[in-house]
mmCIF file of C-alpha atoms and ligand atoms in Angstrom:
data_model
loop_
_atom_site.group_PDB
_atom_site.id
_atom_site.type_symbol
_atom_site.label_atom_id
_atom_site.label_comp_id
_atom_site.label_asym_id
_atom_site.label_seq_id
_atom_site.Cartn_x
_atom_site.Cartn_y
_atom_site.Cartn_z
ATOM 1 C CA UNK A 1 97.870 97.689 61.450
ATOM 2 C CA UNK A 2 98.534 94.991 64.546
ATOM 3 C CA UNK A 3 98.050 95.856 68.102
ATOM 4 C CA UNK A 4 99.990 93.498 69.423
ATOM 5 C CA UNK A 5 103.264 93.756 71.004
ATOM 6 C CA UNK A 6 106.316 92.750 68.881
ATOM 7 C CA UNK A 7 109.871 92.363 70.533
ATOM 8 C CA UNK A 8 113.591 92.329 68.677
ATOM 9 C CA UNK A 9 116.231 91.669 71.222
ATOM 10 C CA UNK A 10 119.213 92.846 70.635
ATOM 11 C CA UNK A 11 121.962 90.723 69.309
ATOM 12 C CA UNK A 12 124.523 93.428 70.301
ATOM 13 C CA UNK A 13 123.846 93.609 73.829
ATOM 14 C CA UNK A 14 126.263 96.527 75.456
ATOM 15 C CA UNK A 15 128.229 96.251 78.945
ATOM 16 C CA UNK A 16 126.541 97.778 82.390
ATOM 17 C CA UNK A 17 128.068 100.889 83.242
ATOM 18 C CA UNK A 18 129.211 100.494 87.375
ATOM 19 C CA UNK A 19 127.047 101.128 89.275
ATOM 20 C CA UNK A 20 128.517 103.451 91.563
ATOM 21 C CA UNK A 21 129.238 105.678 88.694
ATOM 22 C CA UNK A 22 125.846 105.738 87.454
ATOM 23 C CA UNK A 23 124.611 109.543 87.608
ATOM 24 C CA UNK A 24 121.087 110.890 86.391
ATOM 25 C CA UNK A 25 120.174 110.127 82.509
ATOM 26 C CA UNK A 26 123.286 109.494 81.277
ATOM 27 C CA UNK A 27 122.689 105.632 80.076
ATOM 28 C CA UNK A 28 120.066 103.803 78.038
ATOM 29 C CA UNK A 29 119.473 99.952 78.169
ATOM 30 C CA UNK A 30 119.631 98.306 75.738
ATOM 31 C CA UNK A 31 116.124 98.289 74.650
ATOM 32 C CA UNK A 32 112.954 100.617 73.970
ATOM 33 C CA UNK A 33 109.885 101.125 72.957
ATOM 34 C CA UNK A 34 107.724 102.802 70.324
ATOM 35 C CA UNK A 35 104.462 102.703 69.346
ATOM 36 C CA UNK A 36 102.889 105.147 66.252
ATOM 37 C CA UNK A 37 99.462 106.708 65.666
ATOM 38 C CA UNK A 38 98.167 108.365 62.461
ATOM 39 C CA UNK A 39 94.961 109.163 61.890
ATOM 40 C CA UNK A 40 93.933 105.916 60.100
ATOM 41 C CA UNK A 41 94.639 103.817 62.453
ATOM 42 C CA UNK A 42 94.757 105.445 65.763
ATOM 43 C CA UNK A 43 97.848 103.651 68.184
ATOM 44 C CA UNK A 44 99.031 100.993 66.743
ATOM 45 C CA UNK A 45 102.555 99.187 66.275
ATOM 46 C CA UNK A 46 103.447 99.003 69.523
ATOM 47 C CA UNK A 47 107.121 97.407 69.326
ATOM 48 C CA UNK A 48 110.167 96.331 72.096
ATOM 49 C CA UNK A 49 113.259 97.059 69.382
ATOM 50 C CA UNK A 50 116.851 97.892 70.262
ATOM 51 C CA UNK A 51 117.858 101.099 71.189
ATOM 52 C CA UNK A 52 118.638 103.457 68.796
ATOM 53 C CA UNK A 53 118.582 106.947 67.410
ATOM 54 C CA UNK A 54 115.639 107.413 65.171
ATOM 55 C CA UNK A 55 115.252 109.326 62.160
ATOM 56 C CA UNK A 56 112.844 112.487 61.866
ATOM 57 C CA UNK A 57 111.910 114.468 59.542
ATOM 58 C CA UNK A 58 113.489 118.292 60.055
ATOM 59 C CA UNK A 59 109.981 119.933 59.658
ATOM 60 C CA UNK A 60 108.493 117.412 62.189
ATOM 61 C CA UNK A 61 106.263 119.520 64.152
ATOM 62 C CA UNK A 62 107.837 118.013 67.571
ATOM 63 C CA UNK A 63 110.672 120.419 66.378
ATOM 64 C CA UNK A 64 109.365 123.790 65.474
ATOM 65 C CA UNK A 65 106.642 124.102 68.140
ATOM 66 C CA UNK A 66 107.014 121.665 71.311
ATOM 67 C CA UNK A 67 104.502 120.047 70.647
ATOM 68 C CA UNK A 68 105.723 116.935 73.235
ATOM 69 C CA UNK A 69 104.811 115.866 76.539
ATOM 70 C CA UNK A 70 107.120 113.245 79.068
ATOM 71 C CA UNK A 71 106.183 111.379 82.398
ATOM 72 C CA UNK A 72 109.407 110.618 84.648
ATOM 73 C CA UNK A 73 108.864 107.022 86.760
ATOM 74 C CA UNK A 74 111.311 104.602 88.800
ATOM 75 C CA UNK A 75 111.199 100.802 89.227
ATOM 76 C CA UNK A 76 113.504 99.961 91.877
ATOM 77 C CA UNK A 77 115.537 96.160 92.779
ATOM 78 C CA UNK A 78 114.217 94.978 95.856
ATOM 79 C CA UNK A 79 116.917 93.120 98.077
ATOM 80 C CA UNK A 80 115.379 89.571 97.470
ATOM 81 C CA UNK A 81 115.770 90.992 93.639
ATOM 82 C CA UNK A 82 112.171 91.403 92.365
ATOM 83 C CA UNK A 83 111.565 94.473 90.243
ATOM 84 C CA UNK A 84 109.169 97.177 92.368
ATOM 85 C CA UNK A 85 107.367 100.053 89.534
ATOM 86 C CA UNK A 86 105.654 102.591 91.811
ATOM 87 C CA UNK A 87 101.720 103.647 91.052
ATOM 88 C CA UNK A 88 102.724 103.814 87.205
ATOM 89 C CA UNK A 89 99.359 103.880 86.702
ATOM 90 C CA UNK A 90 99.105 107.082 87.793
ATOM 91 C CA UNK A 91 101.731 108.396 85.790
ATOM 92 C CA UNK A 92 100.081 106.967 82.633
ATOM 93 C CA UNK A 93 96.993 108.892 83.716
ATOM 94 C CA UNK A 94 98.965 112.228 84.357
ATOM 95 C CA UNK A 95 100.770 111.283 80.554
ATOM 96 C CA UNK A 96 97.013 111.934 78.896
ATOM 97 C CA UNK A 97 96.638 114.582 81.146
ATOM 98 C CA UNK A 98 98.820 116.163 79.484
ATOM 99 C CA UNK A 99 98.447 114.837 76.047
ATOM 100 C CA UNK A 100 94.653 116.583 76.466
ATOM 101 C CA UNK A 101 95.865 120.322 77.098
ATOM 102 C CA UNK A 102 98.994 119.779 74.477
ATOM 103 C CA UNK A 103 96.379 118.699 71.517
ATOM 104 C CA UNK A 104 98.082 115.527 71.275
ATOM 105 C CA UNK A 105 95.974 111.581 71.427
ATOM 106 C CA UNK A 106 95.461 109.541 74.034
ATOM 107 C CA UNK A 107 97.156 107.296 74.895
ATOM 108 C CA UNK A 108 95.370 102.949 75.802
ATOM 109 C CA UNK A 109 96.484 103.459 79.506
ATOM 110 C CA UNK A 110 96.096 99.909 80.249
ATOM 111 C CA UNK A 111 97.225 98.499 77.392
ATOM 112 C CA UNK A 112 100.492 100.808 77.898
ATOM 113 C CA UNK A 113 101.043 99.678 81.352
ATOM 114 C CA UNK A 114 101.628 95.859 79.998
ATOM 115 C CA UNK A 115 104.059 97.736 77.317
ATOM 116 C CA UNK A 116 106.376 99.011 79.624
ATOM 117 C CA UNK A 117 106.267 96.106 82.116
ATOM 118 C CA UNK A 118 106.982 94.124 79.182
ATOM 119 C CA UNK A 119 109.947 96.359 78.093
ATOM 120 C CA UNK A 120 111.704 96.316 82.206
ATOM 121 C CA UNK A 121 111.432 92.316 81.917
ATOM 122 C CA UNK A 122 112.934 92.494 78.352
ATOM 123 C CA UNK A 123 115.619 94.699 79.852
ATOM 124 C CA UNK A 124 115.811 93.641 83.790
ATOM 125 C CA UNK A 125 118.863 93.119 84.654
ATOM 126 C CA UNK A 126 119.433 96.850 83.708
ATOM 127 C CA UNK A 127 117.369 97.436 87.095
ATOM 128 C CA UNK A 128 120.351 97.878 89.190
ATOM 129 C CA UNK A 129 120.473 96.882 92.813
ATOM 130 C CA UNK A 130 122.883 99.187 94.717
ATOM 131 C CA UNK A 131 121.693 101.114 97.847
ATOM 132 C CA UNK A 132 119.628 104.175 96.077
ATOM 133 C CA UNK A 133 119.824 103.585 92.763
ATOM 134 C CA UNK A 134 117.055 102.385 90.423
ATOM 135 C CA UNK A 135 115.928 102.075 86.758
ATOM 136 C CA UNK A 136 114.419 105.723 85.927
ATOM 137 C CA UNK A 137 112.087 105.279 82.883
ATOM 138 C CA UNK A 138 111.041 108.170 80.607
ATOM 139 C CA UNK A 139 107.834 107.646 78.280
ATOM 140 C CA UNK A 140 107.245 110.514 76.181
ATOM 141 C CA UNK A 141 105.364 111.692 72.716
ATOM 142 C CA UNK A 142 106.692 113.476 69.675
ATOM 143 C CA UNK A 143 104.413 115.241 66.777
ATOM 144 C CA UNK A 144 106.253 113.588 64.017
ATOM 145 C CA UNK A 145 104.135 115.214 61.025
ATOM 146 C CA UNK A 146 106.255 116.824 58.849
ATOM 147 C CA UNK A 147 104.960 120.608 58.399
ATOM 148 C CA UNK A 148 105.017 124.294 59.632
ATOM 149 C CA UNK A 149 101.549 124.747 60.255
ATOM 150 C CA UNK A 150 100.993 125.886 63.481
ATOM 151 C CA UNK A 151 98.211 123.571 64.389
ATOM 152 C CA UNK A 152 98.459 119.795 65.896
ATOM 153 C CA UNK A 153 100.036 116.954 63.662
ATOM 154 C CA UNK A 154 98.179 114.504 62.391
ATOM 155 C CA UNK A 155 100.794 112.002 63.732
ATOM 156 C CA UNK A 156 103.320 110.858 66.151
ATOM 157 C CA UNK A 157 105.439 108.869 68.395
ATOM 158 C CA UNK A 158 105.571 107.665 71.672
ATOM 159 C CA UNK A 159 108.417 106.107 72.970
ATOM 160 C CA UNK A 160 109.808 104.737 76.312
ATOM 161 C CA UNK A 161 113.332 104.581 77.794
ATOM 162 C CA UNK A 162 115.037 103.068 79.990
ATOM 163 C CA UNK A 163 118.199 104.381 82.210
ATOM 164 C CA UNK A 164 119.913 102.977 85.262
ATOM 165 C CA UNK A 165 120.487 105.940 87.427
ATOM 166 C CA UNK A 166 122.602 106.269 90.754
ATOM 167 C CA UNK A 167 121.560 107.277 94.157
ATOM 168 C CA UNK A 168 120.327 111.131 94.338
ATOM 169 C CA UNK A 169 122.173 111.004 97.777
ATOM 170 C CA UNK A 170 125.686 109.381 97.279
ATOM 171 C CA UNK A 171 126.386 110.556 100.843
ATOM 172 C CA UNK A 172 123.444 110.715 103.041
ATOM 173 C CA UNK A 173 120.042 113.122 102.263
ATOM 174 C CA UNK A 174 120.917 116.451 102.641
ATOM 175 C CA UNK A 175 119.898 119.729 102.817
ATOM 176 C CA UNK A 176 120.287 122.250 100.141
ATOM 177 C CA UNK A 177 119.361 125.633 99.220
ATOM 178 C CA UNK A 178 116.874 127.469 97.539
ATOM 179 C CA UNK A 179 117.346 131.046 95.222
ATOM 180 C CA UNK A 180 113.646 132.536 95.582
ATOM 181 C CA UNK A 181 113.181 133.682 92.086
ATOM 182 C CA UNK A 182 111.454 137.328 91.091
ATOM 183 C CA UNK A 183 112.014 138.182 87.990
ATOM 184 C CA UNK A 184 111.021 134.666 85.773
ATOM 185 C CA UNK A 185 107.799 132.553 85.528
ATOM 186 C CA UNK A 186 107.505 129.378 85.229
ATOM 187 C CA UNK A 187 103.811 129.194 85.131
ATOM 188 C CA UNK A 188 100.775 130.648 84.820
ATOM 189 C CA UNK A 189 96.958 129.499 85.652
ATOM 190 C CA UNK A 190 95.686 128.880 82.110
ATOM 191 C CA UNK A 191 98.768 127.992 80.366
ATOM 192 C CA UNK A 192 100.835 125.044 80.791
ATOM 193 C CA UNK A 193 102.286 124.654 83.862
ATOM 194 C CA UNK A 194 100.220 121.681 85.382
ATOM 195 C CA UNK A 195 101.582 119.774 82.104
ATOM 196 C CA UNK A 196 104.692 117.608 81.630
ATOM 197 C CA UNK A 197 105.584 119.114 78.168
ATOM 198 C CA UNK A 198 109.117 120.202 76.965
ATOM 199 C CA UNK A 199 108.644 123.642 76.853
ATOM 200 C CA UNK A 200 108.132 124.696 80.626
ATOM 201 C CA UNK A 201 111.351 122.973 80.934
ATOM 202 C CA UNK A 202 114.105 125.249 78.434
ATOM 203 C CA UNK A 203 111.738 128.380 79.886
ATOM 204 C CA UNK A 204 112.791 127.790 83.090
ATOM 205 C CA UNK A 205 117.084 127.378 82.692
ATOM 206 C CA UNK A 206 116.941 131.339 82.629
ATOM 207 C CA UNK A 207 116.017 131.249 86.160
ATOM 208 C CA UNK A 208 118.221 128.213 87.367
ATOM 209 C CA UNK A 209 121.063 130.163 86.110
ATOM 210 C CA UNK A 210 120.199 132.609 88.172
ATOM 211 C CA UNK A 211 120.492 129.869 90.962
ATOM 212 C CA UNK A 212 123.393 128.517 90.583
ATOM 213 C CA UNK A 213 125.289 132.059 90.083
ATOM 214 C CA UNK A 214 123.892 132.513 93.622
ATOM 215 C CA UNK A 215 125.607 129.973 94.547
ATOM 216 C CA UNK A 216 121.980 127.717 95.549
ATOM 217 C CA UNK A 217 120.973 124.793 93.949
ATOM 218 C CA UNK A 218 116.920 125.326 93.129
ATOM 219 C CA UNK A 219 114.727 127.763 91.653
ATOM 220 C CA UNK A 220 111.752 128.712 94.074
ATOM 221 C CA UNK A 221 108.968 129.618 91.831
ATOM 222 C CA UNK A 222 106.681 131.735 92.346
ATOM 223 C CA UNK A 223 103.122 132.590 91.131
ATOM 224 C CA UNK A 224 103.712 134.849 87.707
ATOM 225 C CA UNK A 225 100.691 137.585 88.220
ATOM 226 C CA UNK A 226 101.081 138.588 91.974
ATOM 227 C CA UNK A 227 104.500 137.314 92.479
ATOM 228 C CA UNK A 228 103.538 136.417 95.727
ATOM 229 C CA UNK A 229 102.085 133.131 96.305
ATOM 230 C CA UNK A 230 104.965 129.773 96.454
ATOM 231 C CA UNK A 231 104.143 127.541 94.254
ATOM 232 C CA UNK A 232 107.132 124.850 93.160
ATOM 233 C CA UNK A 233 110.666 123.937 93.895
ATOM 234 C CA UNK A 234 112.835 123.362 90.251
ATOM 235 C CA UNK A 235 111.264 120.367 89.249
ATOM 236 C CA UNK A 236 110.139 119.596 92.175
ATOM 237 C CA UNK A 237 106.490 119.937 94.641
ATOM 238 C CA UNK A 238 107.366 121.713 97.976
ATOM 239 C CA UNK A 239 106.027 120.902 101.247
ATOM 240 C CA UNK A 240 106.454 123.651 104.661
ATOM 241 C CA UNK A 241 105.948 122.339 108.510
ATOM 242 C CA UNK A 242 104.980 125.966 110.206
ATOM 243 C CA UNK A 243 104.404 125.827 113.603
ATOM 244 C CA UNK A 244 103.550 122.027 113.653
ATOM 245 C CA UNK A 245 100.930 122.570 110.201
ATOM 246 C CA UNK A 246 102.348 120.994 107.626
ATOM 247 C CA UNK A 247 101.331 122.938 104.251
ATOM 248 C CA UNK A 248 101.485 122.294 100.176
ATOM 249 C CA UNK A 249 100.669 124.680 97.702
ATOM 250 C CA UNK A 250 97.020 123.627 96.237
ATOM 251 C CA UNK A 251 96.812 122.824 92.809
ATOM 252 C CA UNK A 252 95.175 125.719 91.133
ATOM 253 C CA UNK A 253 96.044 125.225 87.785
ATOM 254 C CA UNK A 254 99.582 126.191 87.489
ATOM 255 C CA UNK A 255 101.522 123.519 89.607
ATOM 256 C CA UNK A 256 102.488 120.209 88.203
ATOM 257 C CA UNK A 257 100.696 117.702 90.291
ATOM 258 C CA UNK A 258 103.018 115.501 91.727
ATOM 259 C CA UNK A 259 102.556 111.655 92.611
ATOM 260 C CA UNK A 260 104.952 112.203 95.305
ATOM 261 C CA UNK A 261 103.515 114.994 96.905
ATOM 262 C CA UNK A 262 99.727 112.640 95.775
ATOM 263 C CA UNK A 263 101.778 109.927 97.929
ATOM 264 C CA UNK A 264 102.711 112.550 100.919
ATOM 265 C CA UNK A 265 99.650 113.861 101.536
ATOM 266 C CA UNK A 266 97.909 110.328 101.795
ATOM 267 C CA UNK A 267 100.593 108.919 103.925
ATOM 268 C CA UNK A 268 100.369 111.904 106.166
ATOM 269 C CA UNK A 269 96.400 111.449 106.832
ATOM 270 C CA UNK A 270 96.777 108.309 107.465
ATOM 271 C CA UNK A 271 99.652 108.788 110.163
ATOM 272 C CA UNK A 272 96.997 111.768 111.731
ATOM 273 C CA UNK A 273 99.029 114.432 110.225
ATOM 274 C CA UNK A 274 96.465 116.265 108.197
ATOM 275 C CA UNK A 275 98.246 118.624 105.186
ATOM 276 C CA UNK A 276 96.607 122.048 104.172
ATOM 277 C CA UNK A 277 96.368 122.628 100.795
ATOM 278 C CA UNK A 278 95.942 126.208 100.558
ATOM 279 C CA UNK A 279 97.941 129.459 98.943
ATOM 280 C CA UNK A 280 100.955 130.022 100.800
ATOM 281 C CA UNK A 281 102.808 133.527 100.499
ATOM 282 C CA UNK A 282 106.301 134.487 100.370
ATOM 283 C CA UNK A 283 105.648 137.088 102.725
ATOM 284 C CA UNK A 284 104.239 134.040 105.183
ATOM 285 C CA UNK A 285 106.968 132.470 105.146
ATOM 286 C CA UNK A 286 109.033 135.197 105.958
ATOM 287 C CA UNK A 287 107.183 135.776 108.762
ATOM 288 C CA UNK A 288 107.099 132.528 109.759
ATOM 289 C CA UNK A 289 111.041 132.494 109.555
ATOM 290 C CA UNK A 290 111.162 135.858 111.765
ATOM 291 C CA UNK A 291 108.773 134.051 114.699
ATOM 292 C CA UNK A 292 110.995 130.942 114.710
ATOM 293 C CA UNK A 293 108.186 128.994 113.576
ATOM 294 C CA UNK A 294 109.502 127.523 109.949
ATOM 295 C CA UNK A 295 110.097 124.282 111.178
ATOM 296 C CA UNK A 296 110.959 122.299 108.067
ATOM 297 C CA UNK A 297 110.606 123.092 104.493
ATOM 298 C CA UNK A 298 110.784 119.933 101.886
ATOM 299 C CA UNK A 299 110.610 119.188 97.843
ATOM 300 C CA UNK A 300 108.674 116.199 96.337
ATOM 301 C CA UNK A 301 109.392 114.390 93.166
ATOM 302 C CA UNK A 302 110.118 111.143 91.638
ATOM 303 C CA UNK A 303 114.296 112.007 91.325
ATOM 304 C CA UNK A 304 115.233 112.476 94.770
ATOM 305 C CA UNK A 305 111.880 111.691 96.556
ATOM 306 C CA UNK A 306 112.190 114.142 99.334
ATOM 307 C CA UNK A 307 114.897 117.334 99.140
ATOM 308 C CA UNK A 308 115.198 118.952 102.271
ATOM 309 C CA UNK A 309 115.789 122.898 102.233
ATOM 310 C CA UNK A 310 118.184 123.847 104.933
ATOM 311 C CA UNK A 311 118.134 127.924 103.142
ATOM 312 C CA UNK A 312 116.465 129.898 101.323
ATOM 313 C CA UNK A 313 117.973 133.015 99.544
ATOM 314 C CA UNK A 314 115.277 135.931 99.094
ATOM 315 C CA UNK A 315 115.655 139.865 98.376
ATOM 316 C CA UNK A 316 119.294 139.468 99.749
ATOM 317 C CA UNK A 317 118.367 137.971 102.523
ATOM 318 C CA UNK A 318 119.189 134.578 104.007
ATOM 319 C CA UNK A 319 116.473 132.256 105.557
ATOM 320 C CA UNK A 320 118.668 129.508 107.724
ATOM 321 C CA UNK A 321 116.386 126.232 108.190
ATOM 322 C CA UNK A 322 116.684 124.085 111.294
ATOM 323 C CA UNK A 323 119.951 124.797 111.152
ATOM 324 C CA UNK A 324 121.019 123.317 107.704
ATOM 325 C CA UNK A 325 119.589 120.065 109.008
ATOM 326 C CA UNK A 326 117.571 117.703 107.493
ATOM 327 C CA UNK A 327 114.312 117.674 109.204
ATOM 328 C CA UNK A 328 112.528 114.896 111.584
ATOM 329 C CA UNK A 329 109.758 114.707 109.475
ATOM 330 C CA UNK A 330 111.689 114.910 106.579
ATOM 331 C CA UNK A 331 113.688 111.720 107.166
ATOM 332 C CA UNK A 332 110.632 110.167 107.904
ATOM 333 C CA UNK A 333 108.675 110.708 105.152
ATOM 334 C CA UNK A 334 112.210 109.818 102.792
ATOM 335 C CA UNK A 335 112.490 106.719 105.080
ATOM 336 C CA UNK A 336 108.718 105.182 104.637
ATOM 337 C CA UNK A 337 108.456 106.366 100.924
ATOM 338 C CA UNK A 338 111.679 105.020 99.578
ATOM 339 C CA UNK A 339 111.395 101.981 102.078
ATOM 340 C CA UNK A 340 107.712 100.723 100.421
ATOM 341 C CA UNK A 341 108.882 101.628 96.772
ATOM 342 C CA UNK A 342 112.196 99.344 97.805
ATOM 343 C CA UNK A 343 110.169 96.845 99.049
ATOM 344 C CA UNK A 344 112.207 96.929 102.447
ATOM 345 C CA UNK A 345 108.850 98.132 104.328
ATOM 346 C CA UNK A 346 105.565 96.763 103.540
ATOM 347 C CA UNK A 347 103.708 98.398 101.509
ATOM 348 C CA UNK A 348 99.947 99.279 102.670
ATOM 349 C CA UNK A 349 98.643 100.907 100.463
ATOM 350 C CA UNK A 350 99.163 99.140 97.262
ATOM 351 C CA UNK A 351 101.346 101.373 95.550
ATOM 352 C CA UNK A 352 103.911 99.284 94.115
ATOM 353 C CA UNK A 353 103.710 96.753 90.969
ATOM 354 C CA UNK A 354 105.972 93.429 90.409
ATOM 355 C CA UNK A 355 107.362 93.273 87.009
ATOM 356 C CA UNK A 356 107.625 89.462 85.723
HETATM 357 C C1 PLP B 1 107.510 115.593 87.300
HETATM 358 C C2 PLP B 1 107.023 117.066 87.955
HETATM 359 C C3 PLP B 1 107.210 116.799 89.758
HETATM 360 C C4 PLP B 1 107.088 115.857 90.830
HETATM 361 O O1 PLP B 1 106.326 115.006 90.123
HETATM 362 P P1 PLP B 1 106.282 113.690 90.815
HETATM 363 O O2 PLP B 1 105.147 112.528 90.070
HETATM 364 O O3 PLP B 1 106.171 113.634 92.044
HETATM 365 O O4 PLP B 1 107.413 112.924 90.028
HETATM 366 C C5 PLP B 1 106.934 118.256 90.039
HETATM 367 N N1 PLP B 1 106.937 119.576 90.109
HETATM 368 C C6 PLP B 1 107.552 119.664 88.308
HETATM 369 C C7 PLP B 1 107.474 121.293 87.543
HETATM 370 C C8 PLP B 1 107.800 118.761 87.039
HETATM 371 O O5 PLP B 1 108.022 118.559 86.161
#
């Protein structure tokens, strides 16, 4: 079994969608990466092939017991036409943390980073250039062994697919409304909340439907035990500025450790504005609102980077934050982080990697 990367190029390239109509996750590039795992050979046969459907046995274990993990990161086009990845080694490290939790064999991170760069180089003309657009990268692993027993599979496939995505804020960065969820739970300590694994997301749809029915765009998740402490918003981490203090929930074993979260904590530290990583209760939030000290709130994640929060709906009450305007800190973090990611600003942290 070979561990040399092979590349088979498409003879039938697709036409590219217009850059102002990309949306999110609807279009896919011309190629994809695949490698296989079995017990005898480990991870093997890394290859870049034309994007196409894959064959799965109906008994493939991933379809029955959700033994699957994924990642999400982006490649950005700079003004002078180069392609930058943002902290990809962090995503591969986290993929292996998710693997450990879901009993999937670890991938060779260094090799995979090289394969990822090769895939993007192969599809380099799929990295869009319009303001706010990027190439979303979706690595994922599925258990392919055809067997209905309830235990880890013996065979897997690792794939990477690429999707050009539109600007998250076509009309400029703007705050969203958040529904505070008191019935459904996203994750509990000891569960799978710290892993990017499919089941976490399908289990969240019900609460998202409630949020939408209440006219809000995302869910704020409380802890699963006491329904008292704030965990995340949608699939983003969450930050607050209360009376000058910047606070985010500590990684307590049920919160997904975001790379945007980590980067923001590092930037704020660098700016002399330390972030308190601690427990924050919904009562503390409501109290701060009443005392007029809840200055800003925002979500953080790869898709939106920073998503300012303009309103919380809780118990039939409304809390309007900063008159539903994007706060100064949110704006500065958004401009700085997207500036670094797209090469508009200098990258003092060495976070970006150029694909050649
Ligand atoms: C992916 C994800 C995040 C954000 O992580 P980033 O690395 O910043 O994109 C936060 N919460 C959940 C539940 C996620 O799945």
